[in-house]
Coordinates of C-alpha atoms in Angstrom, one line a residue:
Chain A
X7 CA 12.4 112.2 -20.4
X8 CA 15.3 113.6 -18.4
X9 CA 18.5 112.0 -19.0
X10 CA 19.6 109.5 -16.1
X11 CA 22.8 111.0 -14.6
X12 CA 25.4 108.8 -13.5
X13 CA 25.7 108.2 -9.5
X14 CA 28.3 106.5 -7.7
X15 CA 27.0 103.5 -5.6
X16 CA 27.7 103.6 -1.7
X17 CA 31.5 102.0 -1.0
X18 CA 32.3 99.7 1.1
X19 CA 32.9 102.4 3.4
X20 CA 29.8 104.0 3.2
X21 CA 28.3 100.5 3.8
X22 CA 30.7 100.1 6.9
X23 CA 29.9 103.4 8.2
X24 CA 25.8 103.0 8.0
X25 CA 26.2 99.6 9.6
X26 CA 28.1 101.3 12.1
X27 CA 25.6 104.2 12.7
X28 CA 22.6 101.4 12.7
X29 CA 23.7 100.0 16.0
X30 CA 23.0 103.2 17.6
X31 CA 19.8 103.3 15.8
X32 CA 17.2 104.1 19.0
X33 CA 19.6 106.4 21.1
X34 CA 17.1 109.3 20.9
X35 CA 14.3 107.4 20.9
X36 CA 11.5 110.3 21.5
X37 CA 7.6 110.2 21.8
X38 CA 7.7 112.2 18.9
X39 CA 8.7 110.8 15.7
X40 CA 10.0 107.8 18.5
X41 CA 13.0 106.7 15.9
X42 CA 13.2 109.4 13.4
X43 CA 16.5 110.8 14.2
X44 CA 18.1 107.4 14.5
X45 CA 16.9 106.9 10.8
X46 CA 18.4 110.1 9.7
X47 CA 21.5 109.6 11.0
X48 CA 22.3 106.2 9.2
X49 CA 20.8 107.3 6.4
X50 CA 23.7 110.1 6.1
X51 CA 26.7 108.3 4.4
X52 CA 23.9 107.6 1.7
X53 CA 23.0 111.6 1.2
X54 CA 26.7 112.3 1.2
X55 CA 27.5 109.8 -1.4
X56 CA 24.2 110.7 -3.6
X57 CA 23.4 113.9 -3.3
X58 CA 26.0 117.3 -3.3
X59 CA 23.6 120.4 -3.5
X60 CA 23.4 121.8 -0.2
X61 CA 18.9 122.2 -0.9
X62 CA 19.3 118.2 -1.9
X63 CA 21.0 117.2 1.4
X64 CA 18.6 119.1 3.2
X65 CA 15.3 117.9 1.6
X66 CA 16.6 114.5 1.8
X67 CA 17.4 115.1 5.8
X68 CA 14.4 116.4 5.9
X69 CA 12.2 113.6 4.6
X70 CA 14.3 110.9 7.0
X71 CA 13.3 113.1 10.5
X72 CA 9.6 111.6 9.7
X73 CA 8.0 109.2 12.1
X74 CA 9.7 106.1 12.3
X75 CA 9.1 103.0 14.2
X76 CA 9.7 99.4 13.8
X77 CA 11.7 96.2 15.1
X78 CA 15.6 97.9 15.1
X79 CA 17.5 95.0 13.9
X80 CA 15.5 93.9 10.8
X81 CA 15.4 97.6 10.1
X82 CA 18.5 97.6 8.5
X83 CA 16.5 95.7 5.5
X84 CA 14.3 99.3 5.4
X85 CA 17.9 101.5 5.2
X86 CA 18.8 99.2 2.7
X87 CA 16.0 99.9 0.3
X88 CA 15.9 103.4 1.1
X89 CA 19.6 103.9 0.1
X90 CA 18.9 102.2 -3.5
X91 CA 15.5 104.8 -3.9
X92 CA 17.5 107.7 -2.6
X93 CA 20.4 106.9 -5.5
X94 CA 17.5 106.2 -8.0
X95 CA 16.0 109.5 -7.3
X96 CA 19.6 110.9 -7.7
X97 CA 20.3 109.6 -11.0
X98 CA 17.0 111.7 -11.9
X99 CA 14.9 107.9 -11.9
X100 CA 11.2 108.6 -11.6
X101 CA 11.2 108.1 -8.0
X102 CA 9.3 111.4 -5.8
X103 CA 9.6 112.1 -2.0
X104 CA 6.5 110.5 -1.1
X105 CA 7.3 106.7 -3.1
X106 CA 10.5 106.9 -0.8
X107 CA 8.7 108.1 2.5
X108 CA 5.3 105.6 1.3
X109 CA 8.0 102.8 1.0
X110 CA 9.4 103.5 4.2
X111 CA 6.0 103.8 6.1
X112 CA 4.9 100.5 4.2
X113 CA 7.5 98.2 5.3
X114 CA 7.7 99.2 9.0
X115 CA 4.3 97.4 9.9
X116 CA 5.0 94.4 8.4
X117 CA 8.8 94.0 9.3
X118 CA 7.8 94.8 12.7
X119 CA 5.5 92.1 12.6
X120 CA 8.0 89.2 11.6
X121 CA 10.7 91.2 13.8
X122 CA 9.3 90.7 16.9
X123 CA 7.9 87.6 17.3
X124 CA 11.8 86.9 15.8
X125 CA 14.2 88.6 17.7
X126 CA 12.3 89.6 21.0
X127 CA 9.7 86.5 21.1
X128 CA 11.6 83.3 20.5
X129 CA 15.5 84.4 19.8
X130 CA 16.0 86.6 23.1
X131 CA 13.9 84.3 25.7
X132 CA 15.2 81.3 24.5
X133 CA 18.8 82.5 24.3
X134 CA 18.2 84.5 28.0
X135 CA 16.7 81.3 29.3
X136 CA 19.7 79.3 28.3
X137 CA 22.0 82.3 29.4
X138 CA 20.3 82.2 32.8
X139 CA 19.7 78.2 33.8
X140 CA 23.7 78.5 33.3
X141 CA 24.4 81.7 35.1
X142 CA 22.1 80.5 38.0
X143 CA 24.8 77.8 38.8
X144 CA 27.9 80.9 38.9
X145 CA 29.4 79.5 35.5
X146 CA 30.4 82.5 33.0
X147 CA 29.3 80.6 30.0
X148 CA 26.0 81.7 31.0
X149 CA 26.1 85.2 29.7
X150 CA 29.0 84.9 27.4
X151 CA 26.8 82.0 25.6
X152 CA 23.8 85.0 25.7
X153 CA 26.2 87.8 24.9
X154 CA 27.6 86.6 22.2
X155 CA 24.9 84.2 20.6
X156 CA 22.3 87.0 20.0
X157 CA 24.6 89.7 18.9
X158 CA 26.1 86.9 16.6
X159 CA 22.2 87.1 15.7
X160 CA 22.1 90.8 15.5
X161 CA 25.2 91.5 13.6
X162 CA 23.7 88.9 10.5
X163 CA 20.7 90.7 10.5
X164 CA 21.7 94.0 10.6
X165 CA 24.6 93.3 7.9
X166 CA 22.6 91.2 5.3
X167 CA 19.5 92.9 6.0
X168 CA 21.3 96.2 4.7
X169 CA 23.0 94.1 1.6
X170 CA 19.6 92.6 0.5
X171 CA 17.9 95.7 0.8
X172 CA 20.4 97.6 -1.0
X173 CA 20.8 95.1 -3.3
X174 CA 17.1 94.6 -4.3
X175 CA 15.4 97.5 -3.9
X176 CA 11.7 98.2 -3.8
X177 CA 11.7 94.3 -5.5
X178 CA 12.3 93.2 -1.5
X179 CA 8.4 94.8 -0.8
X180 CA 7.3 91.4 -2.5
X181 CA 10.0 89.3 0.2
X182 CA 8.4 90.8 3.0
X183 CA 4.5 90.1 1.7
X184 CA 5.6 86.7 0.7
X185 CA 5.7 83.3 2.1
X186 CA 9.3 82.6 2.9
X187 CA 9.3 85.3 5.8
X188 CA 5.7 84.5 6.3
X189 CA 7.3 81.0 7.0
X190 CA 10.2 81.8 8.9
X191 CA 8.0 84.2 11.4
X192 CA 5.3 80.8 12.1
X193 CA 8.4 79.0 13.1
X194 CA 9.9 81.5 15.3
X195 CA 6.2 81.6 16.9
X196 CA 5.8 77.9 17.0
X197 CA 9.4 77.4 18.8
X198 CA 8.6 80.4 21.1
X199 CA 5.3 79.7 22.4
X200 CA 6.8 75.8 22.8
X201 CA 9.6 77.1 25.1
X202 CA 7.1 79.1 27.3
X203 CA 5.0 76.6 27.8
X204 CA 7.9 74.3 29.0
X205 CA 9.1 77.4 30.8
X206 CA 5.6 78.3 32.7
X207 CA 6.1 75.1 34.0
X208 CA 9.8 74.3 34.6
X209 CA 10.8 78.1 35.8
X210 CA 8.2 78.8 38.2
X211 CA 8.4 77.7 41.7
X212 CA 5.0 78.0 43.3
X213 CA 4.6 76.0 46.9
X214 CA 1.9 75.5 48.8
X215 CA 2.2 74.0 52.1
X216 CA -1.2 75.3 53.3
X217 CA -2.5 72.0 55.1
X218 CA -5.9 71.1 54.1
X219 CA -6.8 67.5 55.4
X220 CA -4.8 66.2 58.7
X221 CA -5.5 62.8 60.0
X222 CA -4.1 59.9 61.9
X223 CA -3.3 56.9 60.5
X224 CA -1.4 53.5 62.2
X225 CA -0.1 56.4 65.1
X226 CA 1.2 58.6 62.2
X227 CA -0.3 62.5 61.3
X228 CA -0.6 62.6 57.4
X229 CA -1.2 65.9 56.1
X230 CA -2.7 66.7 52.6
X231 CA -1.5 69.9 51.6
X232 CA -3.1 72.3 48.8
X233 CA -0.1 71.6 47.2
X234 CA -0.5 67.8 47.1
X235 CA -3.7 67.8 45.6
X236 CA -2.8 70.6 42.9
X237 CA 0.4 68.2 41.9
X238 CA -2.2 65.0 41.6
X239 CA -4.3 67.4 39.4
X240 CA -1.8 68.9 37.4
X241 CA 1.5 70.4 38.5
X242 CA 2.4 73.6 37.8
X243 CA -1.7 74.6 37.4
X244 CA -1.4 77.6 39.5
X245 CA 1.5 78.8 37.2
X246 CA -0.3 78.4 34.3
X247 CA -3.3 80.4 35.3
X248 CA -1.3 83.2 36.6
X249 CA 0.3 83.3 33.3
X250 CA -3.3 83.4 31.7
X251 CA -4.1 85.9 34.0
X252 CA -1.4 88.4 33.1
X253 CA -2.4 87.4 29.6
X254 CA -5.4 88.7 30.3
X255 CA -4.4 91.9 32.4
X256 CA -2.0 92.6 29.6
X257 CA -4.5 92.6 26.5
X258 CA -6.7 95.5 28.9
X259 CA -3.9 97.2 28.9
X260 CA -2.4 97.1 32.5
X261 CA 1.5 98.6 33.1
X262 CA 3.1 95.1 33.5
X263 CA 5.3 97.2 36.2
X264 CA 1.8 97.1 38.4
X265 CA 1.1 93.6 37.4
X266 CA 4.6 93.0 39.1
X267 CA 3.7 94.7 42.2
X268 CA 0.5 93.0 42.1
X269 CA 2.2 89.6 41.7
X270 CA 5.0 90.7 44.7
X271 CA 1.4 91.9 47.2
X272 CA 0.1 88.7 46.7
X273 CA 3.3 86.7 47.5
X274 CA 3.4 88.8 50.5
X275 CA -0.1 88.7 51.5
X276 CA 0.1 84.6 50.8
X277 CA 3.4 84.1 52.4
X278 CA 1.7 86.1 55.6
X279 CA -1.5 83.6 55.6
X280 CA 0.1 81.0 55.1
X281 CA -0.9 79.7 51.7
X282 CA 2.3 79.9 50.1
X283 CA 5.7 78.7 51.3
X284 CA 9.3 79.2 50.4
Chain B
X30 CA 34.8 99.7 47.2
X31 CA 38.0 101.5 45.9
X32 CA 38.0 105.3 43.4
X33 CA 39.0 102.8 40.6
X34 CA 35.8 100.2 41.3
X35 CA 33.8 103.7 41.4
X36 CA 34.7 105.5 38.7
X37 CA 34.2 102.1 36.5
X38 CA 30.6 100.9 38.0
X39 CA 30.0 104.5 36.9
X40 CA 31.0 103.4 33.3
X41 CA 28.9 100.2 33.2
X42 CA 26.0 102.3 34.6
X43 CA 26.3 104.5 31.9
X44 CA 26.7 102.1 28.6
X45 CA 23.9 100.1 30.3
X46 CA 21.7 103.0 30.7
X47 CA 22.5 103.5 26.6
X48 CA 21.8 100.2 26.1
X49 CA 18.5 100.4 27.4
X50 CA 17.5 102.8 25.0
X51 CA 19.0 100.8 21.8
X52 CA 18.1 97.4 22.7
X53 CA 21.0 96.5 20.2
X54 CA 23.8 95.1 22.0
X55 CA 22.1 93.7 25.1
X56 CA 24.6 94.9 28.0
X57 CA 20.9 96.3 29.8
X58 CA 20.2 92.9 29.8
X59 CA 20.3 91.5 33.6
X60 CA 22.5 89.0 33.2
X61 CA 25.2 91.2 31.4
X62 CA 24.8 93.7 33.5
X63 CA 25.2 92.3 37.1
X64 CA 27.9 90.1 35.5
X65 CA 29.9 93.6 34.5
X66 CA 29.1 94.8 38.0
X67 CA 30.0 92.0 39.5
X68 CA 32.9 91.9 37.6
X69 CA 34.5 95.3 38.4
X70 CA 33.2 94.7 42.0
X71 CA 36.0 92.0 42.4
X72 CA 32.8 89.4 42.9
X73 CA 32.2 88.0 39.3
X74 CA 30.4 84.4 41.0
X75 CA 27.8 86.5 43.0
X76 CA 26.8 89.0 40.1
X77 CA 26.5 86.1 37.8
X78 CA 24.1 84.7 40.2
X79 CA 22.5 87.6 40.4
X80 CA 22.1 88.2 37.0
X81 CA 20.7 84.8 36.1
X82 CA 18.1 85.3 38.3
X83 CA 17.5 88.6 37.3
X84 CA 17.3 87.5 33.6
X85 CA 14.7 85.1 34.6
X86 CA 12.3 87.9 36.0
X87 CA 13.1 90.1 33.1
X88 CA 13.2 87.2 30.5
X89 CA 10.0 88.9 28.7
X90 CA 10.1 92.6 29.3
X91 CA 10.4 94.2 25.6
X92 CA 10.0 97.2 24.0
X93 CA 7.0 96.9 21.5
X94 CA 5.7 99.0 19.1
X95 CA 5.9 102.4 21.6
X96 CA 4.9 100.1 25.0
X97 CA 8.1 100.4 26.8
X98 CA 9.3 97.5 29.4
X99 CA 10.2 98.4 33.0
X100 CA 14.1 98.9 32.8
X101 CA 16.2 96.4 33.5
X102 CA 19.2 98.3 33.4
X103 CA 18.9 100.6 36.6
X104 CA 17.2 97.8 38.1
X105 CA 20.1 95.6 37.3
X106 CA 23.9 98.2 38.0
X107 CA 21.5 98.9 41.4
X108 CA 20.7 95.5 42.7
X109 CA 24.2 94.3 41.9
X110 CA 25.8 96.9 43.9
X111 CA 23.7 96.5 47.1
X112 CA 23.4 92.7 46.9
X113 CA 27.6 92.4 46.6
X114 CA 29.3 95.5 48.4
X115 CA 26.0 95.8 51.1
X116 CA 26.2 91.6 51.2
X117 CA 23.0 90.9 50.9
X118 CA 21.1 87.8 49.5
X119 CA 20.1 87.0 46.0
X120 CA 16.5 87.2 47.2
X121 CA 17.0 90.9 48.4
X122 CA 18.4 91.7 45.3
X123 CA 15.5 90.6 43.5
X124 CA 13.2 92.2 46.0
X125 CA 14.7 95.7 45.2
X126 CA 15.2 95.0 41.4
X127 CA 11.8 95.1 40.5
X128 CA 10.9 99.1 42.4
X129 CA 14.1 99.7 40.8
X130 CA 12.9 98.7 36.6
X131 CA 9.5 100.6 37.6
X132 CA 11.4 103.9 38.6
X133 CA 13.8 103.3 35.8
X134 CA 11.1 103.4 33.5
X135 CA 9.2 106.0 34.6
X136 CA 13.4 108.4 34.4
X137 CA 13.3 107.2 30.6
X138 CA 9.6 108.1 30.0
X139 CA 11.1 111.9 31.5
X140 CA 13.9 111.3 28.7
X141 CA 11.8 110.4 26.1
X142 CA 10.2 113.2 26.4
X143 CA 13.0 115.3 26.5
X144 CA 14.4 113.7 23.3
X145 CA 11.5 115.6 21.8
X146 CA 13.2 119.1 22.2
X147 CA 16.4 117.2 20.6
X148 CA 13.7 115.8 17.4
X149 CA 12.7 119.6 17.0
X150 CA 16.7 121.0 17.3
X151 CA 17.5 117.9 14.2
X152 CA 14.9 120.0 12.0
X153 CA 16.6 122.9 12.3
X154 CA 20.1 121.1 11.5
X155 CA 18.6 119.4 8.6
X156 CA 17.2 122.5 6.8
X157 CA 20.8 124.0 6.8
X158 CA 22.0 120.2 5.9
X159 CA 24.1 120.4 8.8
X160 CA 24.9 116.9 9.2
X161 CA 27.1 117.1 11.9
X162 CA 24.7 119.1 14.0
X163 CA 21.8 116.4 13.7
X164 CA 24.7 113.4 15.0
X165 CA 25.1 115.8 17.9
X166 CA 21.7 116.0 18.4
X167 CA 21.1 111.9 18.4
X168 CA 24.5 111.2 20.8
X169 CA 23.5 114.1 23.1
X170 CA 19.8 112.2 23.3
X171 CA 21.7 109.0 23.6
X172 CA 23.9 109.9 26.3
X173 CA 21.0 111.4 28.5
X174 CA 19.7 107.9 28.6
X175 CA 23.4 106.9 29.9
X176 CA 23.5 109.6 32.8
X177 CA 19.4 108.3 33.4
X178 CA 21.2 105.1 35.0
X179 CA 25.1 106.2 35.4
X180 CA 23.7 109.3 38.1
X181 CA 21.7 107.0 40.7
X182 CA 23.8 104.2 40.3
X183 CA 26.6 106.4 41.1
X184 CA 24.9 108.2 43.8
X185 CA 23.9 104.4 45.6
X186 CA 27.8 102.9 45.5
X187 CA 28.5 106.2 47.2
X188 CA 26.9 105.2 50.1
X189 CA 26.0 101.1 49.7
X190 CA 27.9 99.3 52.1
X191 CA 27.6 101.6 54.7
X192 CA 25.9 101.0 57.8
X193 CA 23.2 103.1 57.6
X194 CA 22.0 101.5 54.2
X195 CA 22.7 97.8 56.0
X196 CA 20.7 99.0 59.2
X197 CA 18.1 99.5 56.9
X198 CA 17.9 96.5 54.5
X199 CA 18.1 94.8 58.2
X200 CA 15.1 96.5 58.9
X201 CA 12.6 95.2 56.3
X202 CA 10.1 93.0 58.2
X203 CA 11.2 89.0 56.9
X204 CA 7.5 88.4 56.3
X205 CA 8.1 91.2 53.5
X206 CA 11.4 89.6 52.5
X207 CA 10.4 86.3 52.4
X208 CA 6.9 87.2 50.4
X209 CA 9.5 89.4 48.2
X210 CA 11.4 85.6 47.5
X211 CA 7.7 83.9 47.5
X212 CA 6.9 86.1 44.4
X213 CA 10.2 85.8 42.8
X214 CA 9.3 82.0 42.0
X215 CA 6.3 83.5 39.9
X216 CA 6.8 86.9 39.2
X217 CA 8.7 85.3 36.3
X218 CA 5.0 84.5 34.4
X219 CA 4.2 88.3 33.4
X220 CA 7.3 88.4 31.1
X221 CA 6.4 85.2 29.6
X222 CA 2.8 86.6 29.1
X223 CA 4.1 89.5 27.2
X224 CA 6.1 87.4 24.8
X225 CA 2.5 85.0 24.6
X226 CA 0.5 88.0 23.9
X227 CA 2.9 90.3 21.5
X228 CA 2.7 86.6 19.0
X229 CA -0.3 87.3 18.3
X230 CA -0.8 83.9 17.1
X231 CA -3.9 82.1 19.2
X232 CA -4.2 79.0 16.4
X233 CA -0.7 78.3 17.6
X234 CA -1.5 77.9 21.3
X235 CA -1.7 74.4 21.0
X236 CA 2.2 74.4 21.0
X237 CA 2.1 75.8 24.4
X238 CA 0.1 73.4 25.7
X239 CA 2.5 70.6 24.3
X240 CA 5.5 72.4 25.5
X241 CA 4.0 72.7 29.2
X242 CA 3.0 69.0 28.9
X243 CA 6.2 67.6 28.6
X244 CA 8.0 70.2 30.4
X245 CA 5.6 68.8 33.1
X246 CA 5.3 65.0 33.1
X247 CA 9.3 64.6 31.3
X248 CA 11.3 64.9 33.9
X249 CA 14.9 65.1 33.2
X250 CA 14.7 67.0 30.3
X251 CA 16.4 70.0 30.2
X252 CA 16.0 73.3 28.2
X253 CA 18.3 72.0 25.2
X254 CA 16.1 68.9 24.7
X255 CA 13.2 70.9 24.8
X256 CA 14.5 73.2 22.2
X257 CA 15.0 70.6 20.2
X258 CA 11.7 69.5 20.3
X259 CA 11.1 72.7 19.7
X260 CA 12.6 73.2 16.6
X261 CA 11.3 70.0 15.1
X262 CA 7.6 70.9 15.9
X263 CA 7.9 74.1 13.8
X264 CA 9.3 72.7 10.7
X265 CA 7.1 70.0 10.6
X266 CA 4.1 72.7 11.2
X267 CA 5.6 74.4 8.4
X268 CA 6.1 71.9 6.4
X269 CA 3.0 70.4 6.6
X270 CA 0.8 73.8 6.6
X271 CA -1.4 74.2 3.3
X272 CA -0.4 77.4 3.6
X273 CA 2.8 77.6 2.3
X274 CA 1.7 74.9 -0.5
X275 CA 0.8 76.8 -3.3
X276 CA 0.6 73.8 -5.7
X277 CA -2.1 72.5 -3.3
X278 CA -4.1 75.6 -2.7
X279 CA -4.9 77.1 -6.0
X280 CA -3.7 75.5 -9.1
X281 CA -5.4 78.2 -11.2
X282 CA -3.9 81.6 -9.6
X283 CA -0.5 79.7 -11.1
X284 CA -0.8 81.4 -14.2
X285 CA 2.5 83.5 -15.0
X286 CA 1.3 87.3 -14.1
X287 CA 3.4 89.4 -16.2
X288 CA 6.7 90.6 -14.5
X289 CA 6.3 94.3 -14.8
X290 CA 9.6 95.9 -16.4
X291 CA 11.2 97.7 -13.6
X292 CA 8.2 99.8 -12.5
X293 CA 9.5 100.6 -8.9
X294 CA 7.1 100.1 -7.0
X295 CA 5.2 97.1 -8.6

């Protein structure tokens, strides 16, 4: 057994400073190794703090320029764990380059997969959404309320995520397999996928006015329009299978940037025949 | 539009075009965005407008996994400009916003791909642990994707508001610009199919359906009450999901396994 060699823990500075470089996390995002550099770079008050042989830094630069790729806010939880390997393996602990990289590459999956539906599925829309229906009107509280609720959001991630991390090391591997996250992602999904569903139909205006049936009746001329008989059916039908649609086009794969022009042809093309109306 | 206005459209255009990269502090979002345009513009009531509207369109466009989202940055500092100095309608705006995210995407694809030279320069740094270098090399990527929206944007308020740019705005046909608004009331659906479809969670679809119900058939409600029902749905789901009841599933797999020292990785 080699004997343990006393490290010093990261300061609050360092702590400041890797919080600090987090937030630019994605700048060069490349096709690559996508956020690899990103990771590097916060991971550098950490080196400087653990290691000081010039071959140390470098192998430990090294091994944070591989692939990396998850949801960038939660990430900070991943930096966090890393930091408390990288001083383990510092103090001589029985830690190798590949547990560190294997840790890394094991959590990125799974925190991607309660990250998104968290932040991008339910926290952004539903913040935007509120943001917008406000904005619409001209009132700044509209995207102050956004601006400032989700980066509220992002800072409290991206702060305790580091903390916890740091804080529990490789024990966190069992947080993110376990049931309270596994919780907290199944209510983000149920409170997102509520809030579309209200959306597809509140936030979508979809008229019409394409006459079908015109008759006389008592001297007056009563039109029934596609439109009325889709609102007797079910309003907001034609918005929910264009949603299903795009679902659809999506899952094959389409560019949603040609599902957008496709969307803006049709309202063209409709406008033009007359099926749909402003 | 005065050298000050310029020069600082030029600035939003550029932290926006970083922003889009980070998807960290949000100012690519449309409704920041045209609110900072609007803002240095001298017409913060019209970019806020703008921007809400915007936000709707864009409301789901996110970068997944290494699918990217048409940008909303360029397609945001762009639209702003023309719709408030060019004094245009919200609906034109939102007719040239969407081209706009599709070439915006398509310049950060090119940037991306760039970036790659700057991946390849930050192995070199590292194996001479040259810290600093490798922080050169992630800014210098960084800023790329500011010029990627700070250059056109600049190069359009050079020449928005003039006639020639009016004359031909004037000139779109209005069956295109009026389709252009037609679509605008559903474009909105593909972003709320991406959010759908990156859930990944088909046994909870039945929460759709009951949030399109009463969006439907309650009218009055507004987006906080919804919310709130919202909310309420997914603890009780929670709650009430044998799932997360250990005591109820298996009684037997309760047995204390052994905590295992301090063996790192379990």
């Amino acid at each position: 057994m080699t004997e343990l060699r006393k490290v010093e823990p990261l300061t609050k500075r360092d702590i400041l400073s890797t919080y600090f470089r987090s937030t630019f996390m994605l700048g060069s995002f490349n096709f690559e190794r996508m956020q690899a550099i990103g990771f590097c770079v916060t991971m550098i008050p950490a080196i400087k703090r653990f290691y000081h042989k010039k071959e140390d830094q470098a192998a430990a630069l090294k091994r944070h320029l591989e692939f990396f790729n998850t949801t960038p806010w939660p990430a900070s939880a991943i930096f966090g764990v890393t930091a408390a390997m990288e001083q383990k393996k510092a103090e001589g602990g029985d830690i190798d380059e590949a547990a560190i990289t294997n840790v890394k590459i094991g959590l990125m999956g799974p925190l991607a997969g309660i990250g998104d539906p968290i932040y991008w599925g339910t926290a952004r829309p539903i913040l935007a959404a509120l943001g917008a229906s406000l904005a619409l009107s001209g009132s700044i509280l509209g995207p102050l309320l956004f601006f400032f609720g989700i980066n509220i959001i992002r800072f409290l991630t991206r702060w305790y995520g580091f903390q916890v991390g740091y804080r529990q090391g490789t024990d966190i591997v069992q947080d993110v397999a376990g049931n309270r996250l596994k919780k907290l992602t199944q209510m983000a999904s149920v409170l997102g996928l509520f809030v579309m569903g209200s959306l597809v139909s509140k936030w979508t205006s979809i008229k019409m006015p394409l006459v079908l049936v015109s008759y006389k009746q008592a001297g007056h001329v009563v039109n029934t329009s596609l439109q009325n008989i889709l609102d007797s059916l079910l309003p907001g039908l034609v918005a929910l299978l264009m949603t299903f649609a795009c679902m659809w086009l999506l899952k094959r794969k389409v560019n949603a940037i040609y599902i957008i022009f496709g969307m803006f042809a049709i309202g063209i093309l409709g406008y033009w025949a007359g099926i749909f109306g402003l | 539009m005065n050298t000050m206005q310029f020069v600082l459209v030029i600035l939003v255009a550029l932290i926006c075009g970083m922003a889009s990269v980070m998807d960290e502090r949000q100012f690519h979002r449309p409704i920041v965005a045209c609110t900072l345009i609007g803002l240095v513009l001298g017409d913060l009531h019209t970019g806020i407008i703008l921007g809400g509207s915007l936000e709707l369109i864009a409301l789901g466009w996110m970068n997944v996994g290494a699918a990217m989202a048409p940008d909303a940055a360029l397609a945001s500092t762009i639209s702003a400009i023309i719709v408030i100095v060019g004094h245009q309608s919200i609906g034109e705006g939102i007719a040239i916003a969407v081209p706009l995210a599709a070439a915006g995407q398509v310049l950060t694809i090119f940037v991306r791909t760039i970036a790659v030279f700057f991946q390849h320069q930050a192995d070199r740094y590292a194996a001479e642990a040259n810290f600093r270098g490798i922080e050169w090399c992630h800014f210098g990527a960084l800023l790329l994707q500011g010029l990627r929206v700070a250059i056109p944007t600049g190069a359009v308020a050079a020449i928005a508001g003039t006639s020639v740019v009016n004359q031909w705005l004037d000139s779109i046909p209005p069956v295109i610009t009026h389709g252009l608004q037609v679509s605008g009331g559903f474009i909105v659906v593909v972003g709320y199919a991406m959010v759908i479809n990156m859930m990944k969670a088909r046994s909870l679809m039945p929460f759709f359906f009951i949030g399109f119900t009463l969006a439907t058939f309650m009218t009055g409600i507004n987006l906080v009450g919804l919310g709130i029902l919202a909310a309420c749905a997914a603890v009780v789901y929670v709650q009430l999901n044998p799932d997360f009841h250990d005591s109820i599933k298996a009684p037997a797999a309760a047995t204390n396994v052994g905590t295992d020292d301090d063996d790192v990785l379990g």
